[in-house]
mmCIF file of C-alpha atoms and ligand atoms in Angstrom:
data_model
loop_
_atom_site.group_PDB
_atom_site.id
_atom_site.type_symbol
_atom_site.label_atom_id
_atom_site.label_comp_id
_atom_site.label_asym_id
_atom_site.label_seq_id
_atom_site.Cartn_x
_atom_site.Cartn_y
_atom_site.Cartn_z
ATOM 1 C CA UNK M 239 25.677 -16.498 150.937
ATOM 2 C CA UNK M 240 22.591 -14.215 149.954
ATOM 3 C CA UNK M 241 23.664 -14.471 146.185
ATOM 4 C CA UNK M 242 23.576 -17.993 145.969
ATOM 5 C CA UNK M 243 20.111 -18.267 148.437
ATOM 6 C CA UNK M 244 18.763 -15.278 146.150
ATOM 7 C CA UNK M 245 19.522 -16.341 142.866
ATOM 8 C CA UNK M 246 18.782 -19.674 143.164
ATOM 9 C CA UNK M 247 15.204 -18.863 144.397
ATOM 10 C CA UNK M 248 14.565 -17.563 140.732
ATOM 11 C CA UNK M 249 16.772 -20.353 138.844
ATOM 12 C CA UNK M 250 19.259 -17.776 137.386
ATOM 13 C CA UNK M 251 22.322 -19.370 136.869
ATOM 14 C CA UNK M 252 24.496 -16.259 136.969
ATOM 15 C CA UNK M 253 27.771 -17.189 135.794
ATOM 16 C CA UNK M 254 26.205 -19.067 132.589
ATOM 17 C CA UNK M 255 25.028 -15.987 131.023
ATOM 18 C CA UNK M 256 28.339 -13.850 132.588
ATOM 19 C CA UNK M 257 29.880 -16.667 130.039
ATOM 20 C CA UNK M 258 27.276 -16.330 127.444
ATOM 21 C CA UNK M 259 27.673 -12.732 127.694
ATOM 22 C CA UNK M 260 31.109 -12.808 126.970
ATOM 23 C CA UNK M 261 31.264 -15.010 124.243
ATOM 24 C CA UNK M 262 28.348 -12.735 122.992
ATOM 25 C CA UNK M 263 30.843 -10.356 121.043
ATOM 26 C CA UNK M 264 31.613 -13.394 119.350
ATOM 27 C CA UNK M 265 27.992 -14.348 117.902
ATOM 28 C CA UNK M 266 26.987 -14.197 113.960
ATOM 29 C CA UNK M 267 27.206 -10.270 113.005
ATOM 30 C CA UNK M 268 25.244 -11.589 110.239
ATOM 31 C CA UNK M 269 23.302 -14.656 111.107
ATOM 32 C CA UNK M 270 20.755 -14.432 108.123
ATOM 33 C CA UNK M 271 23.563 -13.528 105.049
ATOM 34 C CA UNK M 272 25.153 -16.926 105.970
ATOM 35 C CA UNK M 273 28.313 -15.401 106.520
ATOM 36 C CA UNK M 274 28.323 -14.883 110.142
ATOM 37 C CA UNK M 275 29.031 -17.618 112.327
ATOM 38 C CA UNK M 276 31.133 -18.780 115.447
ATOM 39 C CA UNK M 277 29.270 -22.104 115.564
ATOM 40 C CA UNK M 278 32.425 -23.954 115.656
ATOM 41 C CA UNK M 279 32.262 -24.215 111.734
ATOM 42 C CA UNK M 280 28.707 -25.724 111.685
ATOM 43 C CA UNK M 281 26.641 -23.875 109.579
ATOM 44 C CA UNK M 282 25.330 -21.146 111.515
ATOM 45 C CA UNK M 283 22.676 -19.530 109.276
ATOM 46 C CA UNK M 284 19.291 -19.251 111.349
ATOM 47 C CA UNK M 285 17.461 -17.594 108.393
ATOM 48 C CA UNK M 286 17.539 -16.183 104.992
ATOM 49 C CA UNK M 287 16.970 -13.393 103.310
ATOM 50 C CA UNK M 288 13.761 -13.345 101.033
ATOM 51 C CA UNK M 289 14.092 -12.186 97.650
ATOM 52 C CA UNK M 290 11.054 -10.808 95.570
ATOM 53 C CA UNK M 291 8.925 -9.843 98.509
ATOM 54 C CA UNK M 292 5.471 -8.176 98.085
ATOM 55 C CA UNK M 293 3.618 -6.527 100.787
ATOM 56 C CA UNK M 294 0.539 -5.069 99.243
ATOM 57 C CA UNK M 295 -0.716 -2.666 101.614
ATOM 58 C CA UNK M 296 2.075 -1.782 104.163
ATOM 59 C CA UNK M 297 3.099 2.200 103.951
ATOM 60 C CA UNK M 298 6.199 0.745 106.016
ATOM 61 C CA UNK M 299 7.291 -1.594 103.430
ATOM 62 C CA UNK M 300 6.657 0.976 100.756
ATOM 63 C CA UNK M 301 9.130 3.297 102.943
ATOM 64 C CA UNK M 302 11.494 0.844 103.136
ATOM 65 C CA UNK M 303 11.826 -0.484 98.996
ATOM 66 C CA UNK M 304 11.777 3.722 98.400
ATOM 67 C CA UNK M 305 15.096 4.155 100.546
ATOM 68 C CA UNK M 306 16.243 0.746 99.803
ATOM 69 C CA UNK M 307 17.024 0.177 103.952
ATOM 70 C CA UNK M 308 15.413 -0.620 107.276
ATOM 71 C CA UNK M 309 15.617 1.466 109.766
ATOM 72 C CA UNK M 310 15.150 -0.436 113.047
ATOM 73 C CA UNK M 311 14.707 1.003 116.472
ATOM 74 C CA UNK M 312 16.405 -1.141 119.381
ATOM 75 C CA UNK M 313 18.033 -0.609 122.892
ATOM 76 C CA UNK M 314 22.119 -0.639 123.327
ATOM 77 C CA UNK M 315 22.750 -0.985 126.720
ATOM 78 C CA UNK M 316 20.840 -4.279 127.768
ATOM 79 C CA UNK M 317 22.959 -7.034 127.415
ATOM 80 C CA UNK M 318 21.433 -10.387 126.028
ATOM 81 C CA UNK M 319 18.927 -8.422 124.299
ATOM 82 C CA UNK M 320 20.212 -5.430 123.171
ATOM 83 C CA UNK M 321 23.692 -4.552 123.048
ATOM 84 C CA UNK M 322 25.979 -2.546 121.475
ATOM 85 C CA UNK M 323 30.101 -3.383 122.199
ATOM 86 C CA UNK M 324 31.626 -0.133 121.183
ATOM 87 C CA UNK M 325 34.629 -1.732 120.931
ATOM 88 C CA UNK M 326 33.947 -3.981 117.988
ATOM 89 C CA UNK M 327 30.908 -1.715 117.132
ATOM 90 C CA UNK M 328 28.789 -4.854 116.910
ATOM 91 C CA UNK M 329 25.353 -5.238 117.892
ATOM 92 C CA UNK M 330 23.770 -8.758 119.802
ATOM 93 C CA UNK M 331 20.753 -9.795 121.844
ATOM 94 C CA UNK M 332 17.973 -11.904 121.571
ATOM 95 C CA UNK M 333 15.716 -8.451 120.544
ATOM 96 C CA UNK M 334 18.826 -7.324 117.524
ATOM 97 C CA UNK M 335 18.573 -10.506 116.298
ATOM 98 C CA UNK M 336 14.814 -10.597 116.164
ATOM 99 C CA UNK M 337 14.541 -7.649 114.347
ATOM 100 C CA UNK M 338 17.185 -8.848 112.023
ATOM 101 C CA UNK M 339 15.587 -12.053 111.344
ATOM 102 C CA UNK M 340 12.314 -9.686 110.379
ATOM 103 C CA UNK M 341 14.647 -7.469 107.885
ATOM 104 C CA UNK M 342 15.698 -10.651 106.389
ATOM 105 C CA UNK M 343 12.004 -11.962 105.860
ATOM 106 C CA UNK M 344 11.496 -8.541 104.037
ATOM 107 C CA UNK M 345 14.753 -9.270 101.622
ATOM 108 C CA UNK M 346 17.188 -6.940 103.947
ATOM 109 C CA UNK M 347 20.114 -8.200 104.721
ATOM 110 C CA UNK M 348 22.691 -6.658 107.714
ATOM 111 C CA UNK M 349 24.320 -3.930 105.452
ATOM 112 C CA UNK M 350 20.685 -2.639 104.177
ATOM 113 C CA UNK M 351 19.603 -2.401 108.048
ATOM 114 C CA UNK M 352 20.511 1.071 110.359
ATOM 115 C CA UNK M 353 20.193 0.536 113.768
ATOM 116 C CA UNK M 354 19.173 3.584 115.747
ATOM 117 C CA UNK M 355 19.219 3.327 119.534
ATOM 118 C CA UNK M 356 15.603 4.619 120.928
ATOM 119 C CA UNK M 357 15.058 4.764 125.119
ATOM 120 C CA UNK M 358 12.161 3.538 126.268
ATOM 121 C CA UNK M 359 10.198 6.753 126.580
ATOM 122 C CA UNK M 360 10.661 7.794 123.297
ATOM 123 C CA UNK M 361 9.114 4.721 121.062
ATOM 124 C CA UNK M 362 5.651 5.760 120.332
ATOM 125 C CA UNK M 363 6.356 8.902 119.043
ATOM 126 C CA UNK M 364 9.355 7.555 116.571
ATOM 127 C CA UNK M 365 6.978 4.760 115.074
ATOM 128 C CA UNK M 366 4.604 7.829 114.698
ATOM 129 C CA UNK M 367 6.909 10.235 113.346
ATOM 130 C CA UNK M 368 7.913 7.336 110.930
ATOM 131 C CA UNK M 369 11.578 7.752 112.639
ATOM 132 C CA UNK M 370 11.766 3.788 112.368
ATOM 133 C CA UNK M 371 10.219 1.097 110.490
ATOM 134 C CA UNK M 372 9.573 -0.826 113.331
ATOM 135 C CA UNK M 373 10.817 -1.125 117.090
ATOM 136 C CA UNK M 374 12.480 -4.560 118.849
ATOM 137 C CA UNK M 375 13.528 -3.736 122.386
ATOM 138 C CA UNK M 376 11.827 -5.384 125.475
ATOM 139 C CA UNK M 377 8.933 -3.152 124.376
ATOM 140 C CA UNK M 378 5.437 -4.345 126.589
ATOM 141 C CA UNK M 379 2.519 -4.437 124.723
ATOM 142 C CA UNK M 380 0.197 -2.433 126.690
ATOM 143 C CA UNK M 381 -3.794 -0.651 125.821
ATOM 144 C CA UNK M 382 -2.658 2.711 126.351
ATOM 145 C CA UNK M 383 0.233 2.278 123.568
ATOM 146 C CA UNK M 384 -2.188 0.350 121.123
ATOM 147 C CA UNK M 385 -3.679 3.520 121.217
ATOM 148 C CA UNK M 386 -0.781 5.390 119.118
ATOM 149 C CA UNK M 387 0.829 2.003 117.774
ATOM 150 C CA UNK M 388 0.612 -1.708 116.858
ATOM 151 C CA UNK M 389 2.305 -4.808 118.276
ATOM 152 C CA UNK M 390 3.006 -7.947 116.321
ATOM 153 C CA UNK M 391 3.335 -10.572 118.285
ATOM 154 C CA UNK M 392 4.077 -11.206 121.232
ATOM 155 C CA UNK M 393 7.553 -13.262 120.550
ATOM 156 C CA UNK M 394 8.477 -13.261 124.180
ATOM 157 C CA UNK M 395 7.107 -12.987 128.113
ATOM 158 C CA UNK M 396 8.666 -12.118 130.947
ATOM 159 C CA UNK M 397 7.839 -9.989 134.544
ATOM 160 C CA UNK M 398 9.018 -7.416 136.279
ATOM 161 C CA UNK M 399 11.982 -8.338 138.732
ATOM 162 C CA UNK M 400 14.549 -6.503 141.087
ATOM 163 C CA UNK M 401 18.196 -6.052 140.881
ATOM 164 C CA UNK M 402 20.141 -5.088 144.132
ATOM 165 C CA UNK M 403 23.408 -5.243 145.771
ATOM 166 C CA UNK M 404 24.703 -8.613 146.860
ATOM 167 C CA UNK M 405 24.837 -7.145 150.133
ATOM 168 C CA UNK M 406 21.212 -5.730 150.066
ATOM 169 C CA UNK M 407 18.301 -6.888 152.535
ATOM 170 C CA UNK M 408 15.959 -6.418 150.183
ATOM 171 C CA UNK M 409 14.450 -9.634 148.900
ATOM 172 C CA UNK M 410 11.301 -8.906 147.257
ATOM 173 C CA UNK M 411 8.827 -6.579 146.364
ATOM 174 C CA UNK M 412 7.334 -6.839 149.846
ATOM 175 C CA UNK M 413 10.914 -5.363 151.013
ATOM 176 C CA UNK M 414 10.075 -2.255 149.337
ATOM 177 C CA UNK M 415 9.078 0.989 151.671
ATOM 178 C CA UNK M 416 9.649 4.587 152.246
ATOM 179 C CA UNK M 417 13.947 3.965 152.854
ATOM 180 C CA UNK M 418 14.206 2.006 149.470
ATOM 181 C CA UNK M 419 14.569 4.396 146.515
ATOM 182 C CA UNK M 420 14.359 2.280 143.633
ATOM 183 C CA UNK M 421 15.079 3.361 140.112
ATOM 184 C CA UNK M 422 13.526 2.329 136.346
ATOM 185 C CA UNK M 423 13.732 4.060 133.161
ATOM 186 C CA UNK M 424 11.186 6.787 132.289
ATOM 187 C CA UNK M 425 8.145 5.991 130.307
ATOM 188 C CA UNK M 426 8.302 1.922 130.897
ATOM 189 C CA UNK M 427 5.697 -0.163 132.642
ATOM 190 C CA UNK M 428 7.843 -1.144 135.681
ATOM 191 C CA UNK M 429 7.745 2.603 136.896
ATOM 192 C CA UNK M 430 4.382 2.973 136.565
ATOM 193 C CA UNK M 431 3.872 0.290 138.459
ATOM 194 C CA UNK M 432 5.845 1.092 141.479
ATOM 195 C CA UNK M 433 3.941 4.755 141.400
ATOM 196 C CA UNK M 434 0.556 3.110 140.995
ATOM 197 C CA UNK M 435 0.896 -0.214 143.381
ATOM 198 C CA UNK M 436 3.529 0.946 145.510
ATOM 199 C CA UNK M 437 2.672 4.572 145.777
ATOM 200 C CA UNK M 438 4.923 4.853 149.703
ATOM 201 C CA UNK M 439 8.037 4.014 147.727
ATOM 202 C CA UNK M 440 10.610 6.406 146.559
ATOM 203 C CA UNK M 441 11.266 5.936 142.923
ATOM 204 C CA UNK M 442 14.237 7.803 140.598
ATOM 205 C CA UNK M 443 14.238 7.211 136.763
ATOM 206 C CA UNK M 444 17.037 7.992 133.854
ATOM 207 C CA UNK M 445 16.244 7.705 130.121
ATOM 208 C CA UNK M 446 18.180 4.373 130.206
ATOM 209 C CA UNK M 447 18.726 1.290 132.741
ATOM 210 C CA UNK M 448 22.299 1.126 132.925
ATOM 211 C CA UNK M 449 21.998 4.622 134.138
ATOM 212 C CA UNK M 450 19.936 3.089 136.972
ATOM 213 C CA UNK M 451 22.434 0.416 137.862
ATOM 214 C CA UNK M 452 25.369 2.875 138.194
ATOM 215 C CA UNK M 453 22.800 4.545 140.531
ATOM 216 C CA UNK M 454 22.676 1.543 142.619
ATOM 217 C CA UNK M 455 26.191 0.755 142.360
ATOM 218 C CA UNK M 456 26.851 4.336 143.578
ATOM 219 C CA UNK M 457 24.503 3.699 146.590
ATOM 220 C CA UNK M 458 22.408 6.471 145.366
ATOM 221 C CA UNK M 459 19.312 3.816 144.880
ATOM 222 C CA UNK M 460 18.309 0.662 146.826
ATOM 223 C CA UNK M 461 17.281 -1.066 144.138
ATOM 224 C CA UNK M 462 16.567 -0.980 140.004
ATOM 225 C CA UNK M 463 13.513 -2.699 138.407
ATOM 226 C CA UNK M 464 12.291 -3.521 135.283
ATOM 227 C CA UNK M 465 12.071 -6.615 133.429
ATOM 228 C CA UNK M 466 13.697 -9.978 135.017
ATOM 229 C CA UNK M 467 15.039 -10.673 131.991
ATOM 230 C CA UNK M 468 16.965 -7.722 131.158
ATOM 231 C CA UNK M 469 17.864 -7.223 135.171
ATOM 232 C CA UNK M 470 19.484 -11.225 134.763
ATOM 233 C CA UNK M 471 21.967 -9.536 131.723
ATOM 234 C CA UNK M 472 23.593 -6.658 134.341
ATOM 235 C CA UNK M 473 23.417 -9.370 136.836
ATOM 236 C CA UNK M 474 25.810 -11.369 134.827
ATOM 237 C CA UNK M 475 28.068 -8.431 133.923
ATOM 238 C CA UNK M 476 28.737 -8.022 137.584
ATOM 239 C CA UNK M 477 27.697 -10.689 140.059
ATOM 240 C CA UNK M 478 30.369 -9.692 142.518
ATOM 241 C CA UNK M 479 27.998 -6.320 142.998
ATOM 242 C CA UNK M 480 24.952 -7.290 141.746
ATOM 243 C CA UNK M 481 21.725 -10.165 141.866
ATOM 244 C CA UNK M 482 18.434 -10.577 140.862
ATOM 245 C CA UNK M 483 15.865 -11.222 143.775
ATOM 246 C CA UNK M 484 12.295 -12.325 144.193
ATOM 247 C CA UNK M 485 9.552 -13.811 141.755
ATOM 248 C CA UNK M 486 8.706 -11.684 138.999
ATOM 249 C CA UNK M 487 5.734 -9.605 139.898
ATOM 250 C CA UNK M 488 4.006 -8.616 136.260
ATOM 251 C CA UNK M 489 3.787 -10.085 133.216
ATOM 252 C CA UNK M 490 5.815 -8.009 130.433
ATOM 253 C CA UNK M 491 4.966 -9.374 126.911
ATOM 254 C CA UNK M 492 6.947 -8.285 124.456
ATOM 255 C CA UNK M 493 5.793 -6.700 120.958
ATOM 256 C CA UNK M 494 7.252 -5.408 117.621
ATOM 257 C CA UNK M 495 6.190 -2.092 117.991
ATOM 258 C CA UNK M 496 4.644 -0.435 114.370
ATOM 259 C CA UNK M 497 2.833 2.000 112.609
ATOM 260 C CA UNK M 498 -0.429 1.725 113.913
ATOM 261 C CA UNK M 499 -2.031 1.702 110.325
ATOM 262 C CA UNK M 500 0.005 -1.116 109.329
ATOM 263 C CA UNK M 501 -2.043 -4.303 109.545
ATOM 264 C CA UNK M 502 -0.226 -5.883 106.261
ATOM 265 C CA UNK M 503 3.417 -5.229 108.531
ATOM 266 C CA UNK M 504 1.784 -6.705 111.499
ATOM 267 C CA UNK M 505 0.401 -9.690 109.888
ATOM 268 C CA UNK M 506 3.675 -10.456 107.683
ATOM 269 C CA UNK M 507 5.248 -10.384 111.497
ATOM 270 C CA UNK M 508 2.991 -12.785 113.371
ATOM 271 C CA UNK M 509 2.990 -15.145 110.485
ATOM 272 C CA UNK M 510 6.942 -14.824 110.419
ATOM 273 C CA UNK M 511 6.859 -15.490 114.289
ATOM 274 C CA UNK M 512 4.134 -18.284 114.359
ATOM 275 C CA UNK M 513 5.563 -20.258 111.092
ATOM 276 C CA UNK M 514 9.228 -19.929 112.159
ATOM 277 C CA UNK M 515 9.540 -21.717 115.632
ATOM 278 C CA UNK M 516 12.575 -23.681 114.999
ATOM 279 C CA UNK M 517 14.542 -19.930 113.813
ATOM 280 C CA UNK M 518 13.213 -18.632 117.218
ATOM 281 C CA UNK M 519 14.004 -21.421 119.293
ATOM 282 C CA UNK M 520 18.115 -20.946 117.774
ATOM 283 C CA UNK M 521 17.805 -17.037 118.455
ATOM 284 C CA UNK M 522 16.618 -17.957 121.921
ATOM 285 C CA UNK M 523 19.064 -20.440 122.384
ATOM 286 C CA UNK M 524 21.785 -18.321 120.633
ATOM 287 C CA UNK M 525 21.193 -15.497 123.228
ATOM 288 C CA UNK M 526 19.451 -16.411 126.311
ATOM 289 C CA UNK M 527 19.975 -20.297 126.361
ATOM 290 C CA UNK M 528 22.570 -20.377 129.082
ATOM 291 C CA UNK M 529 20.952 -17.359 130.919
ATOM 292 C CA UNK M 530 18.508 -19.685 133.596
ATOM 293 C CA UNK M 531 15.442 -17.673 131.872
ATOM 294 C CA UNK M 532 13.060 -21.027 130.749
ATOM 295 C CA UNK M 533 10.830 -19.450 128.446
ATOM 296 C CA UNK M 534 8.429 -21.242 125.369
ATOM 297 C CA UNK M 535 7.952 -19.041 122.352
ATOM 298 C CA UNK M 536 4.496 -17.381 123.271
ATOM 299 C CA UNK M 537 1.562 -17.991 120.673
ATOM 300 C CA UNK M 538 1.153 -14.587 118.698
ATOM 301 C CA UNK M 539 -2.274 -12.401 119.876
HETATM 302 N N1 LIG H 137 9.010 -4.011 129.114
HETATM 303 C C1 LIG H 137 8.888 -2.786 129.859
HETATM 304 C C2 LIG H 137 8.356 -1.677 129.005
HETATM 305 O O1 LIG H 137 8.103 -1.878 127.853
HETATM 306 C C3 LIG H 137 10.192 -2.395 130.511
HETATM 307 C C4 LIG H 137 11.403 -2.490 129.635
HETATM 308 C C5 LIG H 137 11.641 -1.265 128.799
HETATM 309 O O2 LIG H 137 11.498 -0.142 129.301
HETATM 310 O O3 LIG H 137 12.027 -1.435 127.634
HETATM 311 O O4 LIG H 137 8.158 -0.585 129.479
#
């Protein structure tokens, strides 16, 4: 069948991460307070929480002993990276726990840390408005938003992919023309890219992806893009509907998006990241380890 042709072209093993996704409401709520833990009673604590932390020149840090909380931004509705059950109310992905393992280097544990859910067009300005502390959602690090913001890292790489119906022609990129509407989220580098590169085909956007994939579901778009990696998490949720085709087609590095003044934040980050491969290998592997995606933890810029 096309699913199995299609999917195995990229190496996504679909119904791994449909299984990984699932068992992802079960994950450590609190991996770093070394309470959390569905490790089969093996000690499940990826990282703890600093005490007595100094961070002489960060306004962020300063913000954040003053209110005695992080404020993080993230996504909700990407599963594997960002996810919020509303069911149980708790939060997983590769990207939640990233920013909670950087809370946790700071001395903040899960109760001092408030989530806020931020779509992808709306980042700079909260890390300029000082809305968040810092941003952890499949965020690219690109020139033109190193001119408002910083990026640590990068902690991760991926591309830009398409999702389609399992009953869908399309097979790549090169698929795409004037009949193939295809949808991304406004203000991310995937739609820019289809309205720069690809300027004959039809695009639609929403504030948020899974917005998209109803769209496609509904037959309203051909196709969604965006990041392989978050296209392989809706993939999972639905395979019956829904694959992943082609090679990815960018490269999409992924940053901890900051207050551009805040070198001290940045470096405390990419030392964090470049000292602590063993606590990103167990996110990784926590998250995204049965998800096909074979990825190294990238060196930091
Ligand atoms: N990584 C891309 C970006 O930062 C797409 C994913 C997203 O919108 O978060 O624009």
């Amino acid at each position: 069948m096309r699913r199995t042709r299609t999917l195995a072209g990229i190496g996504i093993a679909a119904a791994a991460l449909l299984a990984l996704t699932a068992c992802n409401s079960g994950s450590p709520s609190n991996p770093g307070g070394g309470t959390g833990g569905d490790e089969g009673g093996e000690d499940s604590t990826w990282f703890e929480v600093a005490s007595d932390v100094q961070l002489e020149g960060s306004p962020t840090f300063d913000a954040i002993q003053e209110r005695d909380k992080v404020v993080i931004g993230v996504k909700e509705d990407q599963p594997g990276l960002g996810y919020l059950d509303v069911t149980t109310n708790e939060r997983t992905g590769f990207d939640v726990d990233i920013a909670r393992w950087i809370a946790a280097s700071l001395g903040y544990d899960e109760d001092k840390i408030e989530f806020k859910a931020i779509a992808s067009a709306n980042r700079e300005q909260a890390i300029v408005n000082g809305d968040i502390d810092y941003y952890v959602g499949t965020y690219s690090i690109t020139d033109k938003r190193k001119e408002q913001i910083a990026f640590a890292g990068p902690y991760f790489i991926t591309g830009q992919g398409l999702l389609v119906g399992t009953d869908s022609d399309i097979e790549s990129e090169a698929d795409l023309g004037p009949d193939t509407t295809v949808c991304s989220a406004t203000g991310s580098t995937p739609i820019q890219n289809i309205r720069t590169n690809y300027p004959e085909v039809p695009t639609k956007e929403f504030d948020l992806y899974s917005a998209c994939v109803e769209a496609l579901l509904s037959g309203e778009v051909q196709a969604v893009t965006t990041d392989q990696a978050i296209l392989i998490g809706y993939a999972a949720q639905d395979p019956d509907n829904l694959m992943v085709v082609g090679e990815p087609f960018t490269e999409e590095r992924y940053g901890v998006g900051l207050a551009k003044d805040d070198t001290a934040l940045q470096e405390h980050i990419n030392t964090l990241f470049t000292d602590g491969g063993d606590i990103w290998q167990a996110i990784f592997d926590a998250n995204l380890g049965s998800s096909g995606i074979e990825v190294t933890q990238p060196a930091v810029d």
